[in-house]
Short mmCIF file of C-alpha atoms in Angstrom, two decimals:
data_model
loop_
_atom_site.label_atom_id
_atom_site.label_comp_id
_atom_site.label_asym_id
_atom_site.label_seq_id
_atom_site.Cartn_x
_atom_site.Cartn_y
_atom_site.Cartn_z
CA MET A 1 24.14 -9.99 10.55
CA LYS A 2 25.11 -10.43 6.92
CA GLU A 3 22.52 -10.04 4.18
CA GLY A 4 23.19 -13.54 2.91
CA ASP A 5 22.49 -14.99 6.33
CA SER A 6 19.20 -13.17 6.75
CA ALA A 7 17.97 -13.92 3.24
CA ARG A 8 17.67 -17.62 3.97
CA GLY A 9 15.01 -17.89 6.61
CA THR A 10 16.00 -15.37 9.29
CA ALA A 11 15.06 -12.10 7.56
CA PHE A 12 11.73 -11.79 9.40
CA LYS A 13 13.35 -12.47 12.76
CA ALA A 14 16.13 -10.01 11.95
CA ALA A 15 13.57 -7.30 11.15
CA PHE A 16 11.60 -7.90 14.34
CA ALA A 17 14.82 -7.86 16.34
CA VAL A 18 14.95 -4.11 15.70
CA GLY A 19 12.93 -2.30 18.36
CA GLU A 20 12.13 0.69 16.16
CA PHE A 21 10.65 -1.57 13.50
CA ARG A 22 8.49 -3.32 16.08
CA ALA A 23 7.11 0.06 17.13
CA LEU A 24 6.44 1.11 13.51
CA TRP A 25 4.83 -2.22 12.70
CA ALA A 26 2.57 -2.18 15.75
CA ALA A 27 1.59 1.43 15.04
CA GLU A 28 0.60 0.62 11.47
CA ALA A 29 -1.24 -2.54 12.52
CA LEU A 30 -3.31 -0.47 14.93
CA SER A 31 -3.94 2.21 12.32
CA GLN A 32 -5.05 -0.41 9.81
CA ALA A 33 -7.40 -1.97 12.34
CA GLY A 34 -8.81 1.43 13.20
CA ASP A 35 -9.28 2.35 9.54
CA GLN A 36 -11.16 -0.85 8.78
CA LEU A 37 -13.37 -0.45 11.85
CA ALA A 38 -14.10 3.17 10.94
CA ARG A 39 -15.15 2.22 7.41
CA VAL A 40 -17.64 -0.30 8.71
CA ALA A 41 -18.90 2.08 11.42
CA LEU A 42 -19.40 4.97 9.02
CA SER A 43 -21.13 2.80 6.44
CA VAL A 44 -23.54 1.49 9.07
CA LEU A 45 -24.05 4.96 10.54
CA VAL A 46 -24.88 6.60 7.22
CA TRP A 47 -27.16 3.73 6.21
CA GLU A 48 -29.03 3.86 9.51
CA ARG A 49 -29.56 7.60 9.24
CA THR A 50 -30.39 7.88 5.52
CA ALA A 51 -31.29 4.41 4.16
CA SER A 52 -29.51 5.65 1.00
CA ALA A 53 -27.24 3.24 -0.83
CA GLY A 54 -25.81 6.15 -2.81
CA LEU A 55 -24.80 8.15 0.27
CA THR A 56 -23.44 5.02 1.92
CA GLY A 57 -21.30 4.30 -1.13
CA LEU A 58 -20.12 7.92 -1.27
CA THR A 59 -19.12 7.77 2.39
CA TYR A 60 -17.15 4.59 1.79
CA GLY A 61 -15.41 6.22 -1.16
CA LEU A 62 -14.42 9.16 1.04
CA THR A 63 -12.43 6.75 3.23
CA TYR A 64 -10.03 6.27 0.30
CA LEU A 65 -10.02 9.18 -2.15
CA PRO A 66 -8.68 12.06 0.01
CA THR A 67 -5.55 9.96 0.65
CA LEU A 68 -4.56 10.91 -2.90
CA ILE A 69 -4.52 14.58 -1.92
CA GLY A 70 -2.72 13.97 1.36
CA GLY A 71 -0.10 11.71 -0.18
CA THR A 72 0.56 13.96 -3.17
CA LEU A 73 0.47 17.43 -1.63
CA PHE A 74 1.67 16.83 1.91
CA ALA A 75 4.14 13.92 1.61
CA GLY A 76 7.02 16.38 1.20
CA LEU A 77 6.53 17.58 4.78
CA ALA A 78 8.15 14.32 5.88
CA ASP A 79 11.32 15.35 4.01
CA ARG A 80 11.47 18.82 5.57
CA TYR A 81 10.44 17.90 9.11
CA SER A 82 11.26 14.95 11.34
CA ARG A 83 9.46 11.90 9.94
CA ARG A 84 8.82 10.67 13.46
CA THR A 85 7.16 13.99 14.28
CA VAL A 86 5.06 13.93 11.11
CA MET A 87 3.74 10.48 12.01
CA ILE A 88 2.90 11.52 15.57
CA VAL A 89 1.16 14.72 14.48
CA CYS A 90 -0.85 12.86 11.82
CA ASP A 91 -1.92 10.23 14.36
CA LEU A 92 -2.99 12.82 16.93
CA LEU A 93 -4.86 14.79 14.27
CA ARG A 94 -6.69 11.65 13.16
CA ALA A 95 -7.48 10.76 16.77
CA ALA A 96 -9.01 14.20 17.38
CA VAL A 97 -11.04 14.08 14.17
CA ALA A 98 -12.29 10.55 14.86
CA ALA A 99 -13.35 11.66 18.35
CA LEU A 100 -15.32 14.57 16.88
CA MET A 101 -16.98 12.20 14.42
CA ALA A 102 -18.06 10.02 17.33
CA VAL A 103 -20.24 12.78 18.77
CA PRO A 104 -23.86 11.58 18.34
CA GLY A 105 -26.02 13.72 16.12
CA THR A 106 -23.18 15.24 14.09
CA PRO A 107 -24.69 16.49 10.79
CA LEU A 108 -23.81 14.31 7.81
CA LEU A 109 -22.21 17.21 5.95
CA VAL A 110 -19.92 17.91 8.91
CA LEU A 111 -19.24 14.19 9.23
CA ALA A 112 -18.18 14.04 5.59
CA GLY A 113 -15.86 17.03 6.03
CA LEU A 114 -14.23 15.48 9.09
CA LEU A 115 -13.84 12.21 7.21
CA VAL A 116 -11.98 13.99 4.41
CA ILE A 117 -9.55 15.51 6.94
CA LEU A 118 -9.03 12.17 8.69
CA THR A 119 -8.34 10.39 5.41
CA MET A 120 -6.02 13.08 4.06
CA ALA A 121 -3.85 12.81 7.17
CA GLY A 122 -3.18 9.19 6.29
CA GLY A 123 -1.22 10.24 3.18
CA PRO A 124 1.71 12.01 4.87
CA PHE A 125 1.67 9.40 7.67
CA ARG A 126 2.32 6.59 5.21
CA ALA A 127 4.84 8.63 3.23
CA ALA A 128 6.77 9.38 6.42
CA GLN A 129 6.64 5.76 7.50
CA LEU A 130 7.87 4.43 4.14
CA ALA A 131 10.65 7.04 4.05
CA LEU A 132 11.71 6.25 7.63
CA LEU A 133 11.82 2.48 7.22
CA PRO A 134 15.13 2.37 5.25
CA ASP A 135 16.77 4.28 8.12
CA VAL A 136 15.48 1.74 10.62
CA LEU A 137 16.27 -1.43 8.65
CA GLU A 138 19.20 -2.18 6.38
CA GLY A 139 19.81 -4.69 3.61
CA GLU A 140 17.53 -7.71 3.55
CA ARG A 141 16.01 -6.64 6.85
CA TYR A 142 14.44 -3.76 4.95
CA VAL A 143 12.91 -6.05 2.32
CA ALA A 144 11.67 -8.30 5.12
CA GLY A 145 10.15 -5.28 6.86
CA LEU A 146 8.29 -4.33 3.69
CA ALA A 147 7.07 -7.91 3.39
CA VAL A 148 5.80 -7.84 6.97
CA ARG A 149 4.03 -4.57 6.16
CA THR A 150 2.40 -6.13 3.09
CA ILE A 151 1.31 -9.20 5.03
CA THR A 152 -0.10 -7.01 7.82
CA ILE A 153 -2.12 -4.87 5.41
CA GLN A 154 -3.46 -7.86 3.47
CA THR A 155 -4.36 -9.71 6.66
CA ALA A 156 -6.17 -6.61 7.89
CA GLN A 157 -8.17 -6.57 4.67
CA LEU A 158 -9.11 -10.21 5.15
CA ALA A 159 -10.09 -9.90 8.81
CA GLY A 160 -11.00 -6.25 9.12
CA PHE A 161 -14.44 -6.17 7.58
CA GLY A 162 -15.66 -9.32 9.28
CA GLY A 163 -14.18 -8.29 12.60
CA GLY A 164 -15.41 -4.73 12.15
CA GLY A 165 -18.92 -5.96 11.48
CA LEU A 166 -18.79 -8.08 14.65
CA VAL A 167 -17.59 -5.14 16.77
CA ILE A 168 -20.20 -2.76 15.39
CA GLY A 169 -22.82 -5.45 16.00
CA LEU A 170 -21.83 -5.59 19.67
CA VAL A 171 -21.51 -1.84 20.22
CA THR A 172 -22.75 1.17 18.25
CA PRO A 173 -21.16 2.90 15.21
CA TYR A 174 -20.33 5.84 17.49
CA TRP A 175 -18.37 3.63 19.85
CA GLY A 176 -16.65 2.15 16.83
CA LEU A 177 -15.36 5.62 15.99
CA VAL A 178 -14.24 6.08 19.61
CA ILE A 179 -12.23 2.87 19.31
CA ASP A 180 -10.78 4.20 16.06
CA ALA A 181 -9.64 7.36 17.87
CA VAL A 182 -8.02 5.28 20.62
CA THR A 183 -6.03 3.25 18.06
CA PHE A 184 -4.53 6.45 16.68
CA VAL A 185 -3.57 7.65 20.16
CA VAL A 186 -1.87 4.34 20.93
CA SER A 187 -0.14 4.45 17.54
CA ALA A 188 1.24 7.91 18.35
CA LEU A 189 2.47 6.66 21.73
CA LEU A 190 4.22 3.69 20.09
CA VAL A 191 6.00 5.93 17.61
CA SER A 192 6.96 8.55 20.21
CA THR A 193 8.36 5.99 22.66
CA GLY A 194 9.69 3.37 20.25
CA VAL A 195 11.26 5.41 17.44
CA ARG A 196 14.28 7.59 18.15
CA ARG A 197 14.54 11.23 17.15
CA ARG A 198 16.27 12.00 13.85
CA THR A 199 17.06 15.27 12.16
CA PRO A 200 14.99 16.15 9.08
CA ALA A 201 16.33 14.84 5.78
CA VAL A 202 16.75 18.41 4.54
CA THR A 203 17.28 21.26 6.96
CA GLU A 204 16.23 24.79 6.12
CA SER A 205 16.68 28.04 7.97
CA SER A 206 13.00 28.94 8.17
CA VAL A 207 9.58 27.37 8.28
CA LYS A 208 8.67 29.20 5.06
CA SER A 209 11.54 27.63 3.11
CA ARG A 210 10.78 24.19 4.55
CA VAL A 211 7.15 24.33 3.51
CA GLY A 212 8.06 25.77 0.12
CA ARG A 213 10.41 22.90 -0.62
CA ALA A 214 7.85 20.38 0.61
CA PHE A 215 5.53 21.49 -2.21
CA SER A 216 8.31 21.91 -4.80
CA GLY A 217 7.51 18.79 -6.86
CA ALA A 218 11.03 17.41 -6.36
CA GLY A 219 9.65 13.90 -5.92
CA ALA A 220 8.02 13.93 -9.36
CA ARG A 221 11.23 15.21 -10.94
CA GLU A 222 13.23 12.49 -9.20
CA LEU A 223 10.88 9.83 -10.54
CA TRP A 224 11.30 11.15 -14.06
CA ARG A 225 15.07 11.66 -13.82
CA GLY A 226 16.29 8.08 -13.58
CA LYS A 227 15.36 5.46 -16.16
CA GLY A 228 15.45 2.61 -13.67
CA ILE A 229 13.15 4.43 -11.27
CA ARG A 230 10.75 5.24 -14.12
CA VAL A 231 10.63 1.56 -15.05
CA LEU A 232 9.94 0.50 -11.46
CA PHE A 233 7.22 3.13 -11.21
CA GLY A 234 5.65 1.86 -14.45
CA LEU A 235 5.77 -1.75 -13.28
CA LYS A 236 3.96 -0.81 -10.08
CA MET A 237 1.24 0.94 -12.07
CA LEU A 238 0.33 -2.41 -13.67
CA ALA A 239 -1.80 -2.87 -10.56
CA GLY A 240 -4.39 -0.74 -12.35
CA PHE A 241 -5.04 -3.70 -14.64
CA ALA A 242 -4.54 -6.49 -12.09
CA ILE A 243 -7.23 -5.09 -9.79
CA ALA A 244 -9.99 -5.86 -12.33
CA PRO A 245 -11.12 -9.11 -10.63
CA GLU A 246 -11.52 -7.29 -7.30
CA GLY A 247 -13.58 -4.53 -8.85
CA LEU A 248 -15.75 -7.05 -10.68
CA ALA A 249 -16.03 -9.62 -7.88
CA ALA A 250 -19.82 -9.42 -7.66
CA PRO A 251 -20.42 -9.66 -11.45
CA LEU A 252 -17.95 -12.53 -11.71
CA ALA A 253 -19.72 -14.46 -8.95
CA GLY A 254 -23.09 -13.65 -10.49
CA GLU A 255 -22.13 -14.97 -13.89
CA LEU A 256 -20.89 -18.17 -12.26
CA ARG A 257 -24.20 -18.43 -10.36
CA ALA A 258 -22.09 -18.95 -7.25
CA GLY A 259 -23.96 -16.74 -4.79
CA SER A 260 -22.87 -13.90 -2.54
CA PHE A 261 -20.46 -16.09 -0.57
CA ALA A 262 -18.34 -16.40 -3.71
CA VAL A 263 -17.92 -12.62 -3.80
CA GLY A 264 -16.03 -12.79 -0.52
CA LEU A 265 -13.92 -15.66 -1.80
CA ILE A 266 -12.97 -13.74 -4.92
CA LEU A 267 -12.06 -10.67 -2.86
CA ALA A 268 -10.00 -12.82 -0.47
CA ALA A 269 -8.08 -14.73 -3.16
CA ASP A 270 -5.63 -11.95 -4.01
CA PRO A 271 -4.78 -11.03 -0.38
CA VAL A 272 -4.24 -14.71 0.47
CA GLY A 273 -1.93 -15.09 -2.52
CA SER A 274 -0.12 -11.89 -1.57
CA VAL A 275 0.59 -13.13 1.94
CA ILE A 276 1.92 -16.47 0.68
CA GLY A 277 3.97 -14.88 -2.09
CA SER A 278 5.51 -12.28 0.20
CA TRP A 279 6.49 -14.93 2.72
CA ILE A 280 8.10 -17.22 0.11
CA PHE A 281 9.87 -14.34 -1.63
CA THR A 282 11.38 -12.95 1.55
CA LYS A 283 12.28 -16.29 3.14
CA TRP A 284 13.62 -18.26 0.20
CA VAL A 285 14.70 -16.00 -2.68
CA PRO A 286 18.34 -14.78 -2.46
CA ALA A 287 18.96 -11.03 -2.42
CA ARG A 288 20.67 -10.97 -5.82
CA ARG A 289 17.81 -12.81 -7.51
CA LYS A 290 15.12 -10.63 -5.88
CA THR A 291 16.21 -7.65 -7.94
CA ARG A 292 16.74 -9.53 -11.18
CA ILE A 293 13.29 -11.16 -11.26
CA VAL A 294 11.24 -8.01 -10.65
CA GLY A 295 10.28 -7.79 -14.34
CA ILE A 296 9.54 -11.50 -14.60
CA LEU A 297 7.27 -11.40 -11.54
CA ALA A 298 5.47 -8.35 -12.95
CA ILE A 299 4.59 -10.32 -16.10
CA ALA A 300 3.73 -13.42 -14.07
CA SER A 301 1.34 -11.39 -11.92
CA VAL A 302 -0.97 -10.63 -14.86
CA VAL A 303 -0.58 -13.74 -17.05
CA PRO A 304 -2.87 -15.91 -14.84
CA LEU A 305 -5.67 -13.37 -15.25
CA LEU A 306 -5.63 -13.96 -19.02
CA PHE A 307 -7.24 -17.34 -18.43
CA LEU A 308 -10.28 -15.78 -16.78
CA PHE A 309 -11.30 -14.80 -20.30
CA PHE A 310 -12.41 -18.43 -20.77
CA ARG A 311 -14.80 -18.29 -17.79
CA PRO A 312 -13.34 -21.14 -15.71
CA PRO A 313 -15.21 -22.57 -12.70
CA LEU A 314 -14.95 -20.81 -9.34
CA PRO A 315 -12.12 -22.93 -7.84
CA VAL A 316 -9.96 -22.28 -10.90
CA CYS A 317 -10.81 -18.57 -10.79
CA LEU A 318 -9.73 -18.40 -7.16
CA ALA A 319 -6.47 -20.23 -7.90
CA LEU A 320 -5.66 -17.92 -10.83
CA ILE A 321 -6.39 -14.75 -8.84
CA GLY A 322 -4.42 -16.09 -5.88
CA LEU A 323 -1.46 -16.90 -8.14
CA SER A 324 -1.62 -13.39 -9.54
CA GLY A 325 -1.44 -11.95 -6.01
CA ALA A 326 1.40 -14.31 -5.07
CA CYS A 327 3.52 -12.91 -7.92
CA ALA A 328 2.39 -9.29 -7.59
CA ALA A 329 3.11 -8.67 -3.91
CA PRO A 330 6.83 -9.66 -4.06
CA TYR A 331 7.65 -7.49 -7.05
CA HIS A 332 5.77 -4.54 -5.56
CA LEU A 333 7.63 -4.71 -2.26
CA GLN A 334 10.98 -5.17 -4.02
CA ALA A 335 10.24 -2.21 -6.29
CA VAL A 336 9.49 -0.06 -3.25
CA ALA A 337 12.74 -1.17 -1.60
CA LEU A 338 14.79 -0.39 -4.70
CA MET A 339 13.19 3.01 -5.21
CA ALA A 340 13.71 4.01 -1.59
CA ARG A 341 17.37 3.04 -1.78
CA ALA A 342 17.98 4.80 -5.08
CA VAL A 343 16.48 8.24 -4.43
CA PRO A 344 18.17 10.90 -2.27
CA ASP A 345 17.00 11.00 1.33
CA GLY A 346 15.87 14.60 0.90
CA VAL A 347 13.06 13.62 -1.51
CA ARG A 348 12.39 10.07 -0.35
CA ALA A 349 9.09 10.84 1.35
CA GLN A 350 7.84 12.73 -1.70
CA VAL A 351 8.75 9.84 -4.00
CA MET A 352 7.16 7.28 -1.69
CA GLY A 353 4.04 9.39 -1.23
CA LEU A 354 3.66 10.07 -4.94
CA THR A 355 4.16 6.40 -5.79
CA SER A 356 1.65 5.11 -3.25
CA THR A 357 -1.00 7.66 -4.18
CA SER A 358 -0.47 7.06 -7.89
CA LEU A 359 -1.00 3.37 -7.22
CA VAL A 360 -4.34 4.07 -5.55
CA THR A 361 -5.30 6.36 -8.44
CA VAL A 362 -4.60 3.86 -11.21
CA GLN A 363 -6.42 1.15 -9.27
CA GLY A 364 -9.49 3.37 -9.02
CA ILE A 365 -9.31 4.22 -12.72
CA GLY A 366 -8.74 0.56 -13.56
CA ILE A 367 -11.85 -0.50 -11.65
CA MET A 368 -13.95 2.12 -13.42
CA LEU A 369 -12.66 1.16 -16.87
CA ALA A 370 -13.08 -2.55 -16.18
CA GLY A 371 -16.62 -1.91 -14.98
CA GLY A 372 -17.47 0.02 -18.14
CA LEU A 373 -16.03 -2.69 -20.35
CA ALA A 374 -17.82 -5.40 -18.37
CA GLN A 375 -21.09 -3.60 -19.00
CA LEU A 376 -20.50 -4.10 -22.73
CA THR A 377 -18.75 -7.47 -22.88
CA GLY A 378 -19.27 -9.26 -19.56
CA PRO A 379 -16.97 -9.45 -16.52
CA PHE A 380 -14.81 -12.36 -17.63
CA VAL A 381 -14.05 -10.79 -20.99
CA ALA A 382 -13.27 -7.48 -19.27
CA VAL A 383 -10.78 -9.12 -16.91
CA GLY A 384 -9.17 -10.99 -19.81
CA VAL A 385 -8.82 -7.81 -21.87
CA ALA A 386 -7.33 -5.92 -18.91
CA ALA A 387 -4.83 -8.75 -18.40
CA ALA A 388 -3.90 -8.76 -22.09
CA VAL A 389 -3.18 -5.04 -22.04
CA ALA A 390 -1.14 -5.50 -18.87
CA VAL A 391 0.94 -8.31 -20.37
CA ALA A 392 1.59 -6.23 -23.50
CA SER A 393 2.72 -3.33 -21.28
CA ALA A 394 4.75 -5.43 -18.86
CA GLY A 395 6.87 -7.11 -21.53
CA PRO A 396 8.74 -4.00 -22.75
CA MET A 397 9.07 -2.71 -19.18
CA ALA A 398 10.60 -6.01 -18.05
CA VAL A 399 13.15 -5.75 -20.87
CA ALA A 400 13.88 -2.14 -19.88
CA TRP A 401 14.39 -3.24 -16.28
CA LYS A 402 16.87 -5.89 -17.38
CA ARG A 403 18.81 -3.21 -19.25
CA ALA A 404 18.69 -0.89 -16.25
CA ILE A 405 20.31 -3.58 -14.11
CA ALA A 406 22.97 -4.23 -16.74
CA THR A 407 23.91 -0.56 -17.02
CA GLY A 408 23.48 0.44 -13.38
CA SER A 409 24.30 -2.62 -11.31
CA ASP A 410 26.00 -0.57 -8.59
CA VAL A 411 22.66 1.14 -7.95
CA TRP A 412 20.24 -1.75 -8.22
CA LEU A 413 22.07 -4.86 -7.03
CA PRO A 414 22.69 -5.53 -3.31
CA ALA A 415 26.15 -5.30 -1.81
CA GLY A 416 28.19 -8.42 -2.40
CA SER A 417 26.42 -9.30 -5.66
CA ARG A 418 27.29 -6.35 -7.90
CA THR A 419 28.77 -7.13 -11.26
CA GLY A 420 30.17 -3.72 -12.18
#
């Protein structure tokens, strides 16, 4: 199938026509469902046992933060060992840990330690998956696969907490963790039976040399080496500003006197926009234009948030946040696709792992800074200021991206549309 054919409405079908992608997609969907269920189960479990909001919040934070360590330190293992094997081992490790956590009466300190291990294992799993995907899908199928991944994750965020709450309400938090363990086992089975064996990206003569190279920092050097890759990395980090409405959802709803239901609407607006934007971008935007409008979409993703400075009514707020998500998701997935294609296969997992963990880091920092500013100025002003800084940063980066395309079209533009 030609790229031009798939770009106009058949890209999703073309991606799902590949059996290996179906296995990877189903495995990640299960992992996402399990992760969401585990977060709800652990929050309920800690609250029931301690009645401490602080410990409950700390537990919830532990379901995210150790991913930074796993994705940064251990992503390189997916370059030195079979990426399929790394995914299977990570899934089985998470299944075993989740099963141990499901043992009734486990001390909270032990539970927290197990949670850190479980979360850290998610870092190399995702790095291996992102590095493997370009080998499974080619051309516009790859972009479509990334879009499907984005839609799956965003849909899980929309449905996961509500569905997780329903499941935990019907069973116990311990059984919720058992279900989480089962999802990881099934995910490992899907990968082992649905993804073919491949040799490691870089082969070494000994385990010692493999592990040494995995921690060599080659991914960071690769990010810094190429100007175009640096620009794409910088554009992705704009998410640290765009996440302000999510971090301030409760204060925003409170200032609008809209009630707790509005908090959920504000949190849902960006994922809904992301799903719609990803679908439109993949289905209707030609391959050549996808690359050229990355910078424009990056600016467009933060401009709508500027208008929250004026404290519009709730429906307008939701529309602006949704529009921001609709522009952000396409440029993020295209940036990932371009970076994966541009870097050598031997460091791809490290680059993907470092990028994804950096994204989580800047989002966490962005939420903290927005919260501190909101304490001084109010939530709407804080979101507006964050958006203004993002627009000021995105402008020069968009210009730099345009120059990168002009000077390196053979690298960045798809086959059949190169100008050089």
